Short mmCIF file of C-alpha atoms and ligand atoms in Angstrom, two decimals:
data_model
loop_
_atom_site.label_atom_id
_atom_site.label_comp_id
_atom_site.label_asym_id
_atom_site.label_seq_id
_atom_site.Cartn_x
_atom_site.Cartn_y
_atom_site.Cartn_z
CA MET B 19 0.45 0.25 0.09
CA LYS B 20 1.26 3.22 -1.19
CA GLN B 21 3.12 4.82 2.17
CA GLY B 22 0.24 7.43 3.28
CA SER B 23 -2.61 6.39 2.33
CA TYR B 24 -6.20 5.32 4.04
CA ASP B 25 -6.53 1.96 4.74
CA ILE B 26 -9.59 0.14 7.30
CA ARG B 27 -8.28 -2.91 9.08
CA GLU B 28 -4.09 -1.12 9.10
CA GLY B 29 -6.12 2.64 10.17
CA PHE B 30 -3.91 5.09 9.44
CA ALA B 31 -0.67 2.81 10.72
CA SER B 32 -0.02 3.64 7.64
CA LYS B 33 -0.02 7.50 7.50
CA PRO B 34 3.46 9.08 7.87
CA PRO B 35 3.10 9.27 11.76
CA LEU B 36 2.65 13.43 11.93
CA GLN B 37 -0.05 13.21 9.75
CA ALA B 38 -1.78 9.96 11.28
CA LEU B 39 -1.61 12.52 14.35
CA ARG B 40 -2.80 15.37 12.59
CA SER B 41 -6.24 13.37 11.86
CA LYS B 42 -6.41 12.29 15.78
CA ALA B 43 -6.11 15.51 17.22
CA LEU B 44 -9.08 16.67 14.73
CA ARG B 45 -11.85 14.30 15.67
CA ARG B 46 -11.14 14.41 18.75
CA ALA B 47 -11.61 18.09 18.39
CA GLY B 48 -14.90 17.56 16.68
CA SER B 49 -16.34 15.79 19.01
CA VAL B 50 -14.90 18.07 22.51
CA VAL B 51 -17.06 20.50 20.13
CA LEU B 52 -20.16 18.78 18.90
CA CYS B 53 -20.84 17.49 22.66
CA GLY B 54 -19.51 21.02 24.04
CA LEU B 55 -21.90 22.45 21.92
CA CYS B 56 -25.70 19.77 22.76
CA LEU B 57 -24.73 19.93 26.38
CA SER B 58 -24.47 24.20 25.41
CA GLY B 59 -27.51 22.88 23.68
CA PHE B 60 -29.37 21.44 26.61
CA MET B 61 -27.42 24.36 29.91
CA LEU B 62 -29.93 27.25 27.28
CA ALA B 63 -32.91 24.78 27.96
CA VAL B 64 -32.48 24.93 31.58
CA GLU B 65 -31.86 28.31 31.31
CA PHE B 66 -34.97 28.52 30.29
CA MET B 67 -36.86 26.68 32.40
CA LEU B 68 -35.58 28.19 35.51
CA ILE B 69 -36.32 32.02 34.24
CA PRO B 70 -39.54 32.12 36.37
CA VAL B 71 -37.98 31.27 39.40
CA ARG B 72 -34.23 32.56 38.89
CA LEU B 73 -35.30 35.06 41.23
CA GLN B 74 -35.30 33.36 43.91
CA PRO B 75 -32.45 32.15 45.95
CA MET B 76 -32.56 28.82 46.10
CA ALA B 77 -32.49 28.69 41.84
CA GLN B 78 -29.74 31.33 41.63
CA PRO B 79 -26.67 29.41 41.90
CA PHE B 80 -28.44 26.23 39.29
CA TYR B 81 -29.35 30.21 36.67
CA ARG B 82 -25.46 30.79 36.54
CA ILE B 83 -24.12 27.10 36.11
CA ALA B 84 -26.81 27.45 33.10
CA PHE B 85 -26.87 30.02 32.38
CA CYS B 86 -22.40 29.88 31.98
CA PHE B 87 -22.28 26.29 30.39
CA ALA B 88 -25.31 27.59 27.75
CA LEU B 89 -23.41 30.42 26.26
CA PRO B 90 -21.57 29.18 23.26
CA PHE B 91 -25.16 28.12 22.42
CA ARG B 92 -25.99 31.62 22.48
CA PHE B 93 -23.76 32.94 20.70
CA LEU B 94 -24.21 30.55 17.75
CA LEU B 95 -27.84 31.82 18.17
CA ALA B 96 -27.24 35.86 17.71
CA PRO B 97 -27.89 35.94 13.63
CA VAL B 98 -31.86 34.63 14.30
CA VAL B 99 -32.57 34.84 18.14
CA ARG B 100 -32.92 39.05 19.19
CA ASP B 101 -33.34 39.09 22.75
CA GLY B 102 -33.91 43.01 23.56
CA GLY B 103 -31.97 46.35 22.42
CA ALA B 104 -27.87 45.24 23.08
CA VAL B 105 -27.40 41.08 23.00
CA PRO B 106 -24.76 40.89 20.37
CA ASN B 107 -22.92 43.05 22.24
CA HIS B 108 -23.70 41.14 25.48
CA LEU B 109 -22.56 37.67 23.48
CA LEU B 110 -19.99 38.48 21.93
CA PHE B 111 -18.77 39.81 25.82
CA THR B 112 -19.64 37.22 27.21
CA THR B 113 -18.47 34.39 24.55
CA LEU B 114 -14.78 35.95 24.40
CA THR B 115 -14.30 35.13 28.12
CA SER B 116 -16.03 32.17 28.26
CA PHE B 117 -13.70 31.09 25.91
CA LEU B 118 -9.98 32.53 27.16
CA ALA B 119 -11.35 30.75 30.48
CA VAL B 120 -11.63 27.38 28.18
CA GLY B 121 -8.27 28.39 26.39
CA LEU B 122 -6.91 28.82 30.58
CA PHE B 123 -7.48 25.32 30.88
CA PHE B 124 -6.04 24.35 28.11
CA ALA B 125 -3.46 26.14 28.46
CA VAL B 126 -2.13 24.61 31.97
CA TYR B 127 -3.21 20.90 31.12
CA LYS B 128 -1.01 21.17 27.94
CA ILE B 129 1.69 22.86 29.74
CA LEU B 130 1.33 20.42 32.74
CA ARG B 131 1.54 16.96 30.48
CA HIS B 132 4.60 18.94 28.59
CA PHE B 133 7.09 18.13 31.29
CA THR B 134 5.11 14.91 32.17
CA ARG B 135 5.91 13.35 28.61
CA SER B 136 9.47 14.68 28.22
CA GLU B 137 10.62 12.80 31.77
CA ALA B 138 8.73 9.67 30.44
CA ARG B 139 9.69 9.67 27.50
CA PRO B 140 13.49 8.49 27.03
CA GLU B 141 12.22 5.10 28.40
CA ARG B 142 9.36 2.31 27.51
CA ASP B 143 9.17 -0.39 30.70
CA GLY B 144 6.93 -1.01 32.79
CA GLU B 145 7.72 0.93 35.63
CA THR B 146 8.10 4.02 33.36
CA ILE B 147 4.67 3.55 31.82
CA GLY B 148 2.91 3.51 35.77
CA ARG B 149 4.71 6.85 35.54
CA ARG B 150 4.07 8.15 32.41
CA VAL B 151 0.33 7.25 33.17
CA PHE B 152 0.39 7.81 37.10
CA LEU B 153 1.59 11.49 35.67
CA ARG B 154 -0.20 12.67 33.08
CA ARG B 155 -3.02 11.79 35.60
CA ALA B 156 -2.21 14.06 37.92
CA SER B 157 -1.61 17.29 34.93
CA SER B 158 -5.51 16.17 34.72
CA GLY B 159 -6.15 16.71 38.35
CA ILE B 160 -3.77 19.44 38.87
CA SER B 161 -5.98 21.04 35.90
CA LEU B 162 -9.16 20.80 37.04
CA ALA B 163 -8.50 21.26 40.65
CA CYS B 164 -7.11 25.00 39.41
CA VAL B 165 -9.70 25.73 37.56
CA ALA B 166 -12.49 24.72 39.77
CA GLY B 167 -10.66 26.21 42.53
CA ILE B 168 -10.20 30.36 39.92
CA GLY B 169 -14.37 28.31 39.33
CA ALA B 170 -14.55 29.07 43.26
CA GLU B 171 -12.95 32.17 43.67
CA GLY B 172 -14.93 33.45 40.88
CA ALA B 173 -18.31 32.71 41.03
CA LEU B 174 -18.62 32.24 45.20
CA LEU B 175 -16.07 34.16 46.93
CA GLU B 176 -15.08 37.68 45.47
CA PRO B 177 -18.26 38.30 44.03
CA GLN B 178 -19.34 38.83 47.78
CA ARG B 179 -16.09 40.59 48.76
CA LEU B 180 -16.65 44.01 49.06
CA ALA B 181 -14.18 46.65 48.02
CA ILE B 182 -13.46 50.53 49.67
CA ARG B 183 -12.31 52.99 47.56
CA ASN B 184 -11.78 56.14 48.59
CA TYR B 185 -10.55 59.31 46.80
CA ALA B 186 -10.10 62.78 47.58
CA LEU B 187 -10.83 65.48 44.78
CA PRO B 188 -9.69 68.89 44.95
CA ILE B 189 -12.15 71.23 43.42
CA ARG B 190 -12.08 75.13 42.28
CA ASP B 191 -14.62 77.39 43.69
CA LEU B 192 -15.88 75.13 46.13
CA PRO B 193 -18.01 76.74 49.39
CA THR B 194 -17.08 76.13 52.40
CA SER B 195 -19.56 75.26 53.51
CA LEU B 196 -19.29 71.99 51.61
CA ASN B 197 -15.54 71.42 52.23
CA GLY B 198 -14.63 68.12 52.80
CA LEU B 199 -18.36 66.96 51.28
CA ARG B 200 -18.19 63.21 51.48
CA LEU B 201 -20.32 61.67 48.91
CA VAL B 202 -20.59 57.65 48.52
CA GLN B 203 -21.38 56.45 44.96
CA ILE B 204 -21.99 52.82 44.00
CA SER B 205 -23.42 52.12 40.90
CA ASP B 206 -24.96 49.12 38.94
CA THR B 207 -26.31 46.92 41.55
CA HIS B 208 -27.78 44.30 38.40
CA TYR B 209 -30.60 43.24 41.02
CA GLY B 210 -31.92 40.32 39.63
CA PRO B 211 -30.98 36.35 38.31
CA PHE B 212 -26.56 36.44 39.29
CA VAL B 213 -27.71 39.05 42.05
CA SER B 214 -29.56 38.46 45.80
CA LEU B 215 -31.50 41.32 47.78
CA ALA B 216 -29.98 39.35 50.76
CA TYR B 217 -26.40 40.87 48.87
CA LEU B 218 -27.92 43.84 47.82
CA ASN B 219 -29.12 44.72 51.75
CA ALA B 220 -25.51 44.31 53.15
CA VAL B 221 -24.44 47.14 50.65
CA ILE B 222 -26.55 48.90 51.89
CA ALA B 223 -25.49 48.79 54.96
CA GLN B 224 -21.94 49.39 54.60
CA VAL B 225 -23.24 52.15 52.45
CA ASN B 226 -25.42 53.66 56.31
CA ALA B 227 -21.95 52.88 58.21
CA LEU B 228 -19.13 54.56 55.91
CA ARG B 229 -22.24 58.41 57.33
CA PRO B 230 -22.15 59.45 53.45
CA ASP B 231 -23.72 63.31 53.61
CA LEU B 232 -24.40 62.50 49.73
CA ILE B 233 -25.26 59.34 47.46
CA ALA B 234 -25.19 58.97 44.08
CA LEU B 235 -26.61 56.63 41.93
CA THR B 236 -24.77 55.92 39.34
CA GLY B 237 -27.32 53.73 37.07
CA ASP B 238 -28.26 49.49 35.77
CA TYR B 239 -30.08 48.90 39.15
CA VAL B 240 -31.83 45.37 37.58
CA LEU B 241 -31.05 42.88 34.75
CA LYS B 242 -32.68 40.73 32.79
CA SER B 243 -36.13 40.95 34.18
CA ASP B 244 -38.20 43.80 34.04
CA ARG B 245 -40.24 41.57 37.49
CA ALA B 246 -36.58 42.61 39.37
CA LEU B 247 -37.19 46.06 39.19
CA GLU B 248 -39.90 46.87 42.09
CA ASP B 249 -37.25 45.37 44.06
CA GLY B 250 -34.14 46.57 42.66
CA VAL B 251 -35.29 49.99 43.29
CA VAL B 252 -36.99 50.37 46.71
CA ILE B 253 -33.90 48.08 47.78
CA PHE B 254 -32.89 51.85 47.98
CA ARG B 255 -35.63 53.94 50.35
CA ASN B 256 -32.77 52.00 52.93
CA LEU B 257 -29.93 54.49 51.94
CA GLU B 258 -29.54 56.35 54.80
CA SER B 259 -27.16 60.20 53.91
CA ARG B 260 -27.30 63.27 56.07
CA LEU B 261 -28.21 66.08 52.71
CA GLY B 262 -29.85 63.74 50.69
CA THR B 263 -29.55 60.43 47.30
CA VAL B 264 -29.34 61.66 43.94
CA ALA B 265 -29.18 59.12 40.28
CA VAL B 266 -29.89 58.90 36.78
CA LEU B 267 -30.43 55.38 35.02
CA GLY B 268 -28.50 53.21 32.97
CA ASN B 269 -28.31 51.25 29.85
CA HIS B 270 -30.32 48.03 31.69
CA ASP B 271 -32.81 50.27 33.18
CA HIS B 272 -33.99 51.33 30.01
CA TRP B 273 -33.71 48.16 28.38
CA GLU B 274 -35.90 47.08 31.74
CA SER B 275 -39.12 49.77 30.97
CA ALA B 276 -37.67 53.40 31.95
CA ALA B 277 -40.28 54.05 33.36
CA ARG B 278 -41.21 52.35 35.63
CA CYS B 279 -38.19 52.85 37.29
CA ARG B 280 -38.94 56.79 36.78
CA GLN B 281 -41.89 56.07 39.01
CA LEU B 282 -40.37 53.53 41.54
CA PHE B 283 -37.74 56.36 42.99
CA GLY B 284 -40.88 58.86 42.60
CA GLU B 285 -42.23 56.63 44.98
CA ILE B 286 -39.66 56.45 47.73
CA GLY B 287 -38.21 59.87 47.27
CA VAL B 288 -34.29 59.81 45.06
CA PRO B 289 -34.42 62.45 42.50
CA LEU B 290 -33.32 61.09 39.19
CA VAL B 291 -31.33 63.72 37.21
CA ASP B 292 -31.31 62.44 33.23
CA ASN B 293 -30.32 65.77 31.41
CA ASP B 294 -31.52 67.70 34.71
CA ARG B 295 -29.39 69.06 37.52
CA LEU B 296 -29.92 69.64 40.97
CA TYR B 297 -28.51 72.29 43.79
CA LEU B 298 -26.62 70.66 46.63
CA SER B 299 -25.83 73.64 50.12
CA ALA B 300 -25.09 72.65 53.32
CA ALA B 301 -28.75 72.70 53.60
CA GLY B 302 -30.27 69.95 51.16
CA PHE B 303 -31.63 69.61 47.70
CA THR B 304 -32.75 72.06 45.78
CA SER B 305 -34.30 72.56 42.61
CA GLN B 306 -34.17 76.63 42.21
CA LEU B 307 -30.13 78.18 43.19
CA ASP B 308 -31.40 79.96 45.66
CA ASN B 309 -28.27 79.83 47.60
CA PRO B 310 -24.98 80.39 45.74
CA GLU B 311 -22.63 78.48 48.38
CA SER B 312 -24.47 75.31 46.32
CA VAL B 313 -22.50 72.23 43.71
CA CYS B 314 -24.55 71.70 40.91
CA ILE B 315 -25.20 68.14 40.77
CA ALA B 316 -25.80 67.29 37.39
CA GLY B 317 -26.31 63.92 35.01
CA VAL B 318 -26.95 63.87 31.76
CA GLY B 319 -28.86 60.09 29.68
CA ASP B 320 -27.27 57.14 29.24
CA LEU B 321 -25.52 56.80 26.08
CA TRP B 322 -26.24 53.35 24.49
CA THR B 323 -30.18 54.05 25.09
CA ASP B 324 -31.25 57.69 25.40
CA ALA B 325 -29.95 61.11 25.18
CA VAL B 326 -26.68 62.68 26.07
CA ARG B 327 -28.17 66.69 26.72
CA PRO B 328 -25.84 68.38 28.98
CA ASP B 329 -26.80 71.87 27.14
CA LEU B 330 -29.81 70.56 29.35
CA ALA B 331 -28.02 70.11 32.83
CA PHE B 332 -25.40 72.58 33.01
CA ALA B 333 -28.71 74.71 31.64
CA ASP B 334 -29.24 78.04 33.64
CA VAL B 335 -25.58 76.72 36.17
CA PRO B 336 -23.42 79.55 36.68
CA PRO B 337 -20.15 79.44 34.96
CA GLU B 338 -18.36 79.86 38.79
CA MET B 339 -19.88 77.30 40.05
CA PRO B 340 -18.52 73.88 40.88
CA ARG B 341 -20.83 70.70 38.66
CA VAL B 342 -20.40 66.79 39.51
CA LEU B 343 -21.89 65.59 36.36
CA LEU B 344 -23.90 61.74 36.62
CA SER B 345 -22.95 59.83 34.37
CA HIS B 346 -23.94 56.51 33.81
CA ASN B 347 -21.50 55.36 30.93
CA PRO B 348 -18.42 56.74 30.83
CA ASP B 349 -17.17 57.44 27.00
CA VAL B 350 -19.50 60.40 27.31
CA ALA B 351 -16.36 62.18 29.07
CA GLU B 352 -15.03 61.94 25.68
CA LEU B 353 -18.51 63.14 24.06
CA PRO B 354 -17.33 66.87 22.29
CA ASP B 355 -20.82 67.87 23.02
CA LEU B 356 -19.05 68.40 27.02
CA ASP B 357 -16.23 70.29 25.30
CA PRO B 358 -18.29 73.99 25.96
CA PHE B 359 -19.24 73.14 29.43
CA ARG B 360 -17.51 72.86 32.78
CA VAL B 361 -17.17 69.60 34.45
CA ASP B 362 -15.21 69.59 38.19
CA LEU B 363 -15.86 66.15 38.44
CA MET B 364 -17.39 63.28 36.68
CA LEU B 365 -19.03 59.79 38.85
CA SER B 366 -19.77 56.71 36.13
CA GLY B 367 -20.11 53.40 36.50
CA HIS B 368 -21.14 50.63 32.99
CA THR B 369 -17.45 48.58 32.57
CA HIS B 370 -17.31 46.76 35.72
CA GLY B 371 -13.99 46.94 35.29
CA GLY B 372 -14.75 43.95 32.42
CA GLN B 373 -15.91 41.72 35.65
CA VAL B 374 -12.73 39.36 35.21
CA ARG B 375 -9.24 41.01 35.33
CA LEU B 376 -6.38 38.87 33.81
CA PRO B 377 -2.57 39.59 34.90
CA ILE B 378 -0.85 41.29 32.55
CA VAL B 379 -3.24 41.48 29.81
CA GLY B 380 -5.47 43.36 32.02
CA SER B 381 -9.74 43.33 31.00
CA PRO B 382 -10.17 41.53 28.05
CA VAL B 383 -14.33 42.65 27.99
CA VAL B 384 -14.80 46.38 28.44
CA PRO B 385 -17.29 47.79 27.17
CA SER B 386 -16.32 50.89 26.05
CA ARG B 387 -14.67 52.56 22.98
CA TYR B 388 -11.28 53.47 24.68
CA GLY B 389 -10.97 49.83 25.57
CA GLN B 390 -9.19 49.76 28.95
CA LYS B 391 -9.26 53.96 30.22
CA TYR B 392 -12.43 53.55 31.40
CA SER B 393 -12.65 50.03 32.77
CA GLY B 394 -12.57 51.65 36.62
CA GLY B 395 -11.37 54.07 39.24
CA LEU B 396 -9.37 57.94 39.02
CA VAL B 397 -9.45 58.62 35.20
CA LEU B 398 -8.62 62.20 33.53
CA GLY B 399 -11.08 62.79 30.67
CA PRO B 400 -11.06 65.57 27.99
CA ALA B 401 -13.22 66.89 30.09
CA GLY B 402 -11.82 66.46 33.78
CA PRO B 403 -11.50 63.52 36.28
CA VAL B 404 -13.97 61.19 35.77
CA ILE B 405 -13.90 59.03 38.69
CA VAL B 406 -15.39 54.92 37.33
CA SER B 407 -16.78 52.49 39.59
CA ARG B 408 -15.91 49.05 38.95
CA GLY B 409 -20.09 47.80 40.55
CA VAL B 410 -21.37 46.28 43.07
CA GLY B 411 -23.12 43.67 40.60
CA MET B 412 -22.97 41.43 38.08
CA ALA B 413 -24.15 41.75 34.42
CA LEU B 414 -21.65 40.58 31.56
CA PHE B 415 -21.48 36.94 33.45
CA PRO B 416 -21.36 36.01 36.94
CA VAL B 417 -18.31 36.00 37.39
CA ARG B 418 -15.60 38.27 39.59
CA LEU B 419 -12.47 37.74 38.84
CA GLY B 420 -9.79 40.30 39.59
CA VAL B 421 -12.58 43.44 40.21
CA PRO B 422 -14.00 42.75 43.06
CA PRO B 423 -17.49 44.59 43.32
CA GLU B 424 -16.83 48.43 45.58
CA ILE B 425 -17.85 51.23 47.13
CA GLY B 426 -16.31 55.42 45.83
CA VAL B 427 -15.54 57.07 49.07
CA ILE B 428 -15.08 60.87 46.87
CA SER B 429 -13.89 64.23 49.98
CA LEU B 430 -14.48 67.03 48.41
CA GLU B 431 -12.30 69.30 48.96
CA ARG B 432 -11.79 73.03 49.01
CA ALA B 433 -8.89 73.54 45.69
FE1 FE2 P 635 -23.58 47.45 33.93
#
């Protein structure tokens, strides 16, 4: 028989070793992909079955697992099935990250296999083969343990490990009566199948313990469920601050129902400042400027789902008055529309720090046109300083790794 041809009795034995190895690897990869897709499709069905109960604390862990496994299948269905306006975006982010996680597993596995193989190659006696089997099993065990450890950290431990980030910002023209104002920012609480009410109550207790003068909420209070709107917004009734709480809406609030969100915020007495403003003095908030010793607390609509109108937000604000601007999406800092306006500090959320941050490469997935720039923390934008909260909840996928949830404590200092 010609060298390299396939024989039904001899299989690939007559092929050159490299070609036989390649065919075997291809067949194996094909079966793995097929099995993976079948599992993923099944998990998508499980995820859909869990939709009616996904807000129940007991159902949440199962929903999260099914959601993660269903990602590849969802990605395949993306061109034909649309589940809300921006799903292709989300699917792309989540799928890329899940592929990265699988890639990481295989990388660890392959590295370990490489070392164990090269050690065992010289001899083929019984003892060496026994050692090879042991080393192969050990490398699989170590890879699995690594993935299980990283998974437990990312899915169970880190999402609950709330960090407090402190900032001190010098503000020009800040009235003496507001010097040292303690502003606490929380963002992206995302009540829904990934985040429980018990966790959000713990976050609110922590915020209250910080004794804030002012609390700023920078959007995305729900995830994947209009039924979550009620509890996800009404929970902010428990926030306590000396001068008040102010908020803007995020893209998820618009996707579920901006009208219902506005109604609920109205019921709990928290003003929304989307394309609007309030004046803050030592006595509290007013909608009309009646005390020159004030700071303007303004907001703009969400960049993806609403109009961004700084002209409305800053209408009639005296030029010498300092301004804090709330914008859910930090990319607003780069808009030319903002150029004519004075902004002393912008507060944003939305990017969640990418939710997964790897050593050296940073966050692989950041929902921003400016890459890593607005992934989290204090950033100098064209219009001024921007504090980007990494958020307290999860949205893209039920995992946080290297990006713990956070509460921002910002002290405004007279410059
Ligand atoms: Fe968000």
